[in-house]
Short mmCIF file of N, CA and C in Angstrom, two decimals:
data_model
loop_
_atom_site.label_atom_id
_atom_site.label_comp_id
_atom_site.label_asym_id
_atom_site.label_seq_id
_atom_site.Cartn_x
_atom_site.Cartn_y
_atom_site.Cartn_z
N MET A 932 0.83 -9.26 -84.02
CA MET A 932 2.27 -9.08 -83.83
C MET A 932 2.66 -9.18 -82.41
N PRO A 933 3.22 -9.86 -81.57
CA PRO A 933 4.49 -10.92 -82.16
C PRO A 933 3.78 -12.41 -82.39
N HIS A 934 4.60 -13.08 -83.03
CA HIS A 934 4.16 -14.59 -82.93
C HIS A 934 5.13 -15.57 -82.26
N LEU A 935 4.82 -16.12 -81.26
CA LEU A 935 5.59 -17.18 -80.51
C LEU A 935 5.25 -18.38 -80.60
N HIS A 936 6.34 -19.28 -81.10
CA HIS A 936 6.40 -20.74 -81.42
C HIS A 936 7.09 -21.25 -80.07
N LEU A 937 6.46 -22.17 -79.47
CA LEU A 937 6.86 -22.93 -78.45
C LEU A 937 7.01 -24.49 -79.00
N GLU A 938 8.27 -25.11 -78.79
CA GLU A 938 8.48 -26.56 -79.47
C GLU A 938 8.85 -27.07 -78.01
N TYR A 939 8.59 -28.35 -77.67
CA TYR A 939 9.19 -28.91 -76.44
C TYR A 939 9.03 -30.45 -76.97
N THR A 940 10.12 -31.39 -76.38
CA THR A 940 9.91 -32.89 -76.60
C THR A 940 9.01 -33.64 -75.85
N ALA A 941 8.59 -34.86 -76.41
CA ALA A 941 7.55 -35.43 -75.77
C ALA A 941 7.80 -36.13 -74.47
N ASN A 942 9.16 -36.14 -74.08
CA ASN A 942 9.71 -36.79 -72.99
C ASN A 942 9.37 -35.73 -71.60
N LEU A 943 8.91 -34.72 -71.94
CA LEU A 943 8.50 -33.87 -70.74
C LEU A 943 7.07 -33.61 -70.63
N PRO A 944 6.44 -34.88 -69.99
CA PRO A 944 4.98 -34.71 -69.85
C PRO A 944 4.63 -33.96 -68.72
N GLN A 945 5.46 -33.53 -67.83
CA GLN A 945 4.99 -32.52 -66.66
C GLN A 945 4.87 -30.98 -67.30
N LEU A 946 5.29 -30.84 -68.43
CA LEU A 946 5.45 -29.52 -69.13
C LEU A 946 3.85 -29.22 -69.57
N ASN A 947 3.14 -28.46 -69.28
CA ASN A 947 1.59 -28.12 -69.36
C ASN A 947 1.80 -26.89 -70.52
N ALA A 948 1.45 -27.22 -71.64
CA ALA A 948 1.76 -26.26 -72.82
C ALA A 948 0.60 -25.01 -72.63
N ASP A 949 -0.40 -25.38 -72.12
CA ASP A 949 -1.62 -24.04 -72.05
C ASP A 949 -1.02 -23.23 -70.96
N VAL A 950 -0.41 -23.59 -69.84
CA VAL A 950 0.17 -22.79 -68.84
C VAL A 950 1.28 -22.21 -69.18
N ALA A 951 2.34 -22.76 -69.92
CA ALA A 951 3.37 -22.23 -70.67
C ALA A 951 3.16 -21.09 -71.57
N LEU A 952 2.17 -21.32 -72.42
CA LEU A 952 1.72 -20.16 -73.55
C LEU A 952 1.17 -19.15 -72.67
N ILE A 953 0.49 -19.02 -71.69
CA ILE A 953 -0.30 -17.94 -70.92
C ILE A 953 0.98 -17.14 -70.12
N ARG A 954 1.69 -18.00 -69.54
CA ARG A 954 2.73 -17.37 -68.91
C ARG A 954 3.74 -16.45 -69.66
N LEU A 955 4.19 -17.14 -71.02
CA LEU A 955 4.84 -16.51 -71.86
C LEU A 955 4.27 -15.38 -72.55
N ASN A 956 2.98 -15.51 -72.68
CA ASN A 956 2.15 -14.35 -73.31
C ASN A 956 2.21 -13.17 -72.32
N ASN A 957 2.01 -13.54 -70.90
CA ASN A 957 1.96 -12.65 -69.93
C ASN A 957 3.01 -11.74 -69.72
N THR A 958 4.20 -12.47 -70.01
CA THR A 958 5.58 -11.72 -69.69
C THR A 958 5.79 -10.91 -70.90
N LEU A 959 5.21 -11.29 -72.29
CA LEU A 959 5.40 -10.38 -73.35
C LEU A 959 4.56 -9.04 -73.08
N VAL A 960 3.29 -9.28 -72.65
CA VAL A 960 2.54 -7.75 -72.32
C VAL A 960 3.15 -7.12 -71.23
N GLY A 961 3.82 -7.85 -70.30
CA GLY A 961 4.48 -7.10 -69.15
C GLY A 961 5.75 -6.29 -69.77
N SER A 962 6.05 -6.67 -70.73
CA SER A 962 7.26 -6.09 -71.30
C SER A 962 7.26 -4.51 -71.73
N GLY A 963 5.93 -4.37 -72.24
CA GLY A 963 5.41 -3.01 -72.67
C GLY A 963 6.01 -2.86 -74.01
N GLN A 964 6.03 -3.73 -74.68
CA GLN A 964 6.82 -3.83 -76.08
C GLN A 964 5.61 -3.83 -77.22
N PHE A 965 4.31 -4.23 -76.67
CA PHE A 965 3.39 -4.56 -77.70
C PHE A 965 2.29 -3.59 -77.41
N ALA A 966 1.43 -3.20 -78.45
CA ALA A 966 0.36 -2.45 -78.26
C ALA A 966 -0.82 -3.02 -77.42
N ALA A 967 -1.18 -4.15 -77.79
CA ALA A 967 -2.37 -4.54 -77.14
C ALA A 967 -2.25 -6.18 -76.94
N GLU A 968 -2.79 -6.78 -75.74
CA GLU A 968 -2.41 -8.41 -75.51
C GLU A 968 -2.88 -9.20 -76.60
N PHE A 969 -3.95 -8.65 -77.37
CA PHE A 969 -4.51 -9.64 -78.34
C PHE A 969 -3.76 -9.53 -79.75
N ASP A 970 -2.62 -8.79 -79.60
CA ASP A 970 -1.66 -8.90 -80.76
C ASP A 970 -0.81 -9.90 -80.58
N ILE A 971 -0.63 -10.59 -79.27
CA ILE A 971 0.28 -11.52 -79.34
C ILE A 971 -0.19 -13.03 -79.63
N LYS A 972 0.24 -13.61 -80.59
CA LYS A 972 -0.27 -14.88 -80.90
C LYS A 972 0.83 -16.04 -80.89
N SER A 973 0.36 -17.01 -79.90
CA SER A 973 1.35 -18.15 -79.48
C SER A 973 0.85 -19.49 -79.85
N ARG A 974 1.49 -20.50 -80.16
CA ARG A 974 1.37 -21.79 -80.28
C ARG A 974 2.31 -22.60 -79.79
N ALA A 975 1.85 -23.83 -79.56
CA ALA A 975 2.85 -24.86 -78.71
C ALA A 975 2.88 -26.41 -79.66
N THR A 976 3.83 -26.75 -79.82
CA THR A 976 4.10 -28.04 -80.71
C THR A 976 4.65 -29.04 -79.76
N LYS A 977 4.30 -30.14 -79.55
CA LYS A 977 4.99 -31.36 -78.75
C LYS A 977 5.82 -31.91 -79.78
N VAL A 978 7.22 -32.27 -79.83
CA VAL A 978 7.81 -32.96 -80.82
C VAL A 978 7.86 -34.30 -80.32
N GLU A 979 7.56 -35.09 -81.27
CA GLU A 979 7.48 -36.59 -80.88
C GLU A 979 8.93 -37.30 -81.45
N THR A 980 9.28 -36.88 -82.50
CA THR A 980 10.51 -37.52 -83.02
C THR A 980 11.68 -36.52 -83.02
N PHE A 981 12.62 -36.77 -82.32
CA PHE A 981 13.85 -35.69 -82.07
C PHE A 981 14.91 -36.52 -81.51
N LYS A 982 16.03 -35.74 -81.79
CA LYS A 982 17.40 -36.38 -81.14
C LYS A 982 18.15 -35.05 -80.60
N VAL A 983 18.80 -35.05 -79.47
CA VAL A 983 19.78 -34.08 -78.98
C VAL A 983 20.96 -34.61 -79.09
N GLY A 984 21.91 -34.14 -79.77
CA GLY A 984 23.30 -34.65 -80.08
C GLY A 984 23.39 -35.98 -80.39
N THR A 985 24.42 -36.79 -80.22
CA THR A 985 24.59 -38.03 -80.50
C THR A 985 24.73 -39.19 -79.58
N ALA A 986 24.69 -38.57 -78.13
CA ALA A 986 24.82 -39.54 -77.33
C ALA A 986 23.45 -40.69 -76.89
N MET A 987 23.66 -41.67 -76.51
CA MET A 987 22.38 -42.61 -76.34
C MET A 987 21.56 -42.07 -75.14
N ALA A 988 22.16 -41.24 -74.35
CA ALA A 988 21.43 -40.79 -73.15
C ALA A 988 20.30 -40.05 -73.65
N GLU A 989 18.94 -40.28 -72.69
CA GLU A 989 17.72 -39.26 -72.99
C GLU A 989 18.08 -38.00 -72.69
N ARG A 990 17.51 -37.03 -73.44
CA ARG A 990 17.82 -35.62 -73.38
C ARG A 990 16.40 -34.92 -73.84
N ALA A 991 16.37 -33.69 -73.54
CA ALA A 991 15.06 -33.10 -74.05
C ALA A 991 15.39 -31.53 -74.27
N PHE A 992 14.43 -30.96 -74.88
CA PHE A 992 14.66 -29.42 -75.04
C PHE A 992 13.20 -28.83 -75.02
N VAL A 993 13.40 -27.51 -74.90
CA VAL A 993 12.27 -26.56 -74.98
C VAL A 993 12.66 -25.37 -75.56
N TYR A 994 12.11 -25.07 -76.78
CA TYR A 994 12.45 -24.13 -77.69
C TYR A 994 11.50 -22.93 -78.00
N VAL A 995 11.77 -21.97 -77.60
CA VAL A 995 10.93 -20.71 -77.77
C VAL A 995 11.52 -19.88 -79.17
N LYS A 996 10.55 -19.46 -80.14
CA LYS A 996 10.96 -18.76 -81.19
C LYS A 996 10.13 -17.59 -81.16
N LEU A 997 10.36 -16.21 -80.97
CA LEU A 997 9.72 -15.35 -81.05
C LEU A 997 10.16 -14.06 -82.13
N ALA A 998 9.02 -14.15 -83.22
CA ALA A 998 9.20 -13.43 -84.19
C ALA A 998 8.35 -11.90 -84.20
N LEU A 999 9.12 -10.92 -84.33
CA LEU A 999 8.53 -9.76 -84.10
C LEU A 999 8.80 -8.72 -85.06
N LEU A 1000 8.13 -7.86 -85.31
CA LEU A 1000 8.32 -6.82 -86.35
C LEU A 1000 9.75 -6.05 -86.00
N SER A 1001 10.53 -5.79 -87.04
CA SER A 1001 11.82 -5.41 -86.97
C SER A 1001 11.66 -3.87 -86.52
N GLY A 1002 12.96 -3.66 -85.99
CA GLY A 1002 13.04 -1.97 -85.42
C GLY A 1002 13.43 -1.94 -84.23
N ARG A 1003 13.30 -2.99 -83.28
CA ARG A 1003 13.51 -2.81 -81.78
C ARG A 1003 15.32 -3.08 -81.75
N SER A 1004 15.73 -2.29 -80.60
CA SER A 1004 17.42 -2.20 -80.32
C SER A 1004 17.73 -3.77 -79.85
N ALA A 1005 19.01 -3.92 -80.00
CA ALA A 1005 19.54 -5.15 -79.67
C ALA A 1005 19.20 -5.39 -78.14
N GLU A 1006 19.49 -4.32 -77.32
CA GLU A 1006 19.18 -4.32 -75.78
C GLU A 1006 17.60 -4.68 -75.58
N ILE A 1007 16.64 -4.28 -76.29
CA ILE A 1007 15.35 -4.63 -75.95
C ILE A 1007 15.17 -6.10 -76.55
N LYS A 1008 15.67 -6.67 -77.57
CA LYS A 1008 15.59 -8.02 -77.70
C LYS A 1008 16.19 -8.66 -76.67
N LYS A 1009 17.24 -8.64 -76.39
CA LYS A 1009 18.11 -9.17 -75.42
C LYS A 1009 17.06 -9.36 -73.93
N GLN A 1010 16.56 -8.29 -73.52
CA GLN A 1010 15.44 -8.20 -72.24
C GLN A 1010 14.52 -9.05 -72.56
N LEU A 1011 13.70 -9.29 -73.80
CA LEU A 1011 12.76 -9.86 -74.20
C LEU A 1011 13.24 -11.58 -74.02
N SER A 1012 14.27 -11.78 -74.52
CA SER A 1012 14.91 -13.13 -74.58
C SER A 1012 15.18 -13.58 -73.08
N GLN A 1013 15.89 -13.03 -72.34
CA GLN A 1013 16.27 -13.32 -71.25
C GLN A 1013 14.82 -13.34 -70.21
N SER A 1014 13.99 -12.62 -70.27
CA SER A 1014 12.58 -12.68 -69.68
C SER A 1014 12.07 -14.03 -70.17
N LEU A 1015 12.01 -14.17 -71.44
CA LEU A 1015 11.27 -15.66 -71.61
C LEU A 1015 12.03 -16.80 -71.27
N LEU A 1016 13.31 -16.76 -71.35
CA LEU A 1016 14.07 -17.96 -70.84
C LEU A 1016 14.15 -18.06 -69.25
N ALA A 1017 13.61 -16.85 -68.57
CA ALA A 1017 13.29 -17.02 -67.00
C ALA A 1017 12.07 -17.69 -66.86
N VAL A 1018 10.93 -17.56 -67.70
CA VAL A 1018 9.87 -18.15 -67.83
C VAL A 1018 9.99 -19.76 -67.91
N LEU A 1019 10.76 -19.98 -68.90
CA LEU A 1019 11.00 -21.51 -69.23
C LEU A 1019 11.45 -22.04 -68.15
N GLN A 1020 12.61 -21.66 -67.45
CA GLN A 1020 13.28 -22.21 -66.35
C GLN A 1020 12.32 -22.53 -65.09
N ASP A 1021 11.24 -21.79 -64.97
CA ASP A 1021 10.31 -21.91 -63.84
C ASP A 1021 8.98 -22.63 -64.38
N LEU A 1022 9.03 -23.10 -65.54
CA LEU A 1022 7.64 -23.67 -65.82
C LEU A 1022 7.41 -24.86 -65.04
N CYS A 1023 8.06 -25.58 -64.83
CA CYS A 1023 7.59 -27.10 -64.05
C CYS A 1023 8.88 -27.69 -63.26
N GLU A 1024 8.68 -28.37 -62.67
CA GLU A 1024 9.55 -29.36 -61.92
C GLU A 1024 10.47 -30.20 -63.11
N TRP A 1025 11.64 -30.01 -63.35
CA TRP A 1025 12.18 -30.73 -64.52
C TRP A 1025 12.76 -32.04 -63.83
N PRO A 1026 12.73 -33.14 -64.61
CA PRO A 1026 12.81 -34.33 -64.28
C PRO A 1026 14.27 -34.60 -63.75
N ALA A 1027 14.42 -35.15 -62.74
CA ALA A 1027 16.22 -35.52 -62.33
C ALA A 1027 16.52 -36.48 -63.30
N GLY A 1028 17.92 -36.41 -63.55
CA GLY A 1028 18.63 -37.32 -64.45
C GLY A 1028 18.44 -37.16 -65.90
N LEU A 1029 17.47 -35.90 -66.22
CA LEU A 1029 17.44 -35.86 -67.67
C LEU A 1029 17.98 -34.27 -67.87
N GLU A 1030 18.81 -34.38 -69.08
CA GLU A 1030 19.47 -33.16 -69.29
C GLU A 1030 18.27 -32.68 -70.11
N VAL A 1031 18.01 -31.27 -69.78
CA VAL A 1031 16.96 -30.24 -70.63
C VAL A 1031 17.65 -29.11 -71.21
N GLN A 1032 17.78 -28.83 -72.32
CA GLN A 1032 17.95 -27.65 -72.83
C GLN A 1032 16.87 -26.56 -73.04
N LEU A 1033 17.13 -25.32 -72.49
CA LEU A 1033 16.23 -24.42 -72.59
C LEU A 1033 16.68 -23.32 -73.46
N CYS A 1034 15.94 -22.99 -74.75
CA CYS A 1034 16.45 -22.02 -75.68
C CYS A 1034 15.26 -20.98 -76.05
N VAL A 1035 15.88 -19.63 -76.26
CA VAL A 1035 15.14 -18.77 -76.83
C VAL A 1035 15.85 -18.02 -78.05
N GLU A 1036 14.93 -17.89 -79.11
CA GLU A 1036 15.57 -17.01 -80.32
C GLU A 1036 14.56 -16.04 -80.66
N LEU A 1037 15.07 -14.84 -80.92
CA LEU A 1037 14.34 -13.91 -81.36
C LEU A 1037 14.55 -13.50 -82.98
N VAL A 1038 13.50 -13.53 -83.75
CA VAL A 1038 13.78 -13.09 -84.91
C VAL A 1038 12.96 -11.96 -85.62
N ASP A 1039 13.40 -11.20 -86.47
CA ASP A 1039 12.84 -10.17 -87.06
C ASP A 1039 12.02 -10.28 -88.25
N ILE A 1040 10.77 -9.72 -88.31
CA ILE A 1040 10.00 -9.99 -89.60
C ILE A 1040 10.04 -8.53 -90.12
N GLU A 1041 10.39 -8.32 -91.28
CA GLU A 1041 10.41 -7.06 -92.21
C GLU A 1041 8.93 -6.50 -92.07
N ARG A 1042 9.26 -5.40 -91.31
CA ARG A 1042 7.89 -4.25 -91.20
C ARG A 1042 7.33 -4.01 -92.82
N GLU A 1043 7.86 -3.93 -93.61
CA GLU A 1043 7.58 -3.49 -94.87
C GLU A 1043 6.74 -4.61 -95.50
N SER A 1044 7.16 -5.85 -95.33
CA SER A 1044 6.37 -6.79 -95.94
C SER A 1044 5.43 -7.53 -95.27
N TYR A 1045 5.24 -7.13 -93.86
CA TYR A 1045 4.28 -7.94 -93.11
C TYR A 1045 2.86 -7.19 -93.06
N SER A 1046 1.84 -8.05 -93.55
CA SER A 1046 0.40 -7.80 -93.48
C SER A 1046 -0.47 -8.32 -92.48
N LYS A 1047 -1.54 -7.72 -91.94
CA LYS A 1047 -2.20 -8.13 -91.06
C LYS A 1047 -3.67 -7.59 -91.40
N THR A 1048 -4.67 -8.27 -90.81
CA THR A 1048 -6.04 -7.61 -90.81
C THR A 1048 -6.81 -8.55 -89.70
N ALA A 1049 -7.87 -8.31 -89.13
CA ALA A 1049 -8.59 -8.79 -88.15
C ALA A 1049 -10.29 -8.96 -88.77
N ILE A 1050 -10.65 -10.27 -88.55
CA ILE A 1050 -12.10 -10.26 -89.10
C ILE A 1050 -12.95 -10.47 -87.98
N GLY A 1051 -14.11 -9.94 -87.89
CA GLY A 1051 -15.24 -10.01 -87.25
C GLY A 1051 -14.85 -9.15 -85.71
N VAL A 1052 -14.24 -7.97 -85.79
CA VAL A 1052 -13.73 -7.38 -84.88
C VAL A 1052 -14.99 -6.29 -84.26
#
């Protein structure tokens, strides 16, 4: 725990997903909110088919969803969200003339129903 999902549009070729994930993971480790670095599981998905709004102009987005066990205060969640957003803002040189929306969403996973085990430890 936690699970980080990164989605980004295919019209952002300068975004290096591997670099993005390690930077986001390091930010989570640095928050002090998680017991061990190996508890953080992240993945990236390049979105090939997408639409942002209704305008014909080309647009893009990068979206992070962080799912974490319930019980953290709204203040801690806001700090996590803002720190992840800061990482997104500094990931790469964003293309001139392209509107890019950066978004972070935190969602709670119920502790009572979440199960986990590790194999081969």
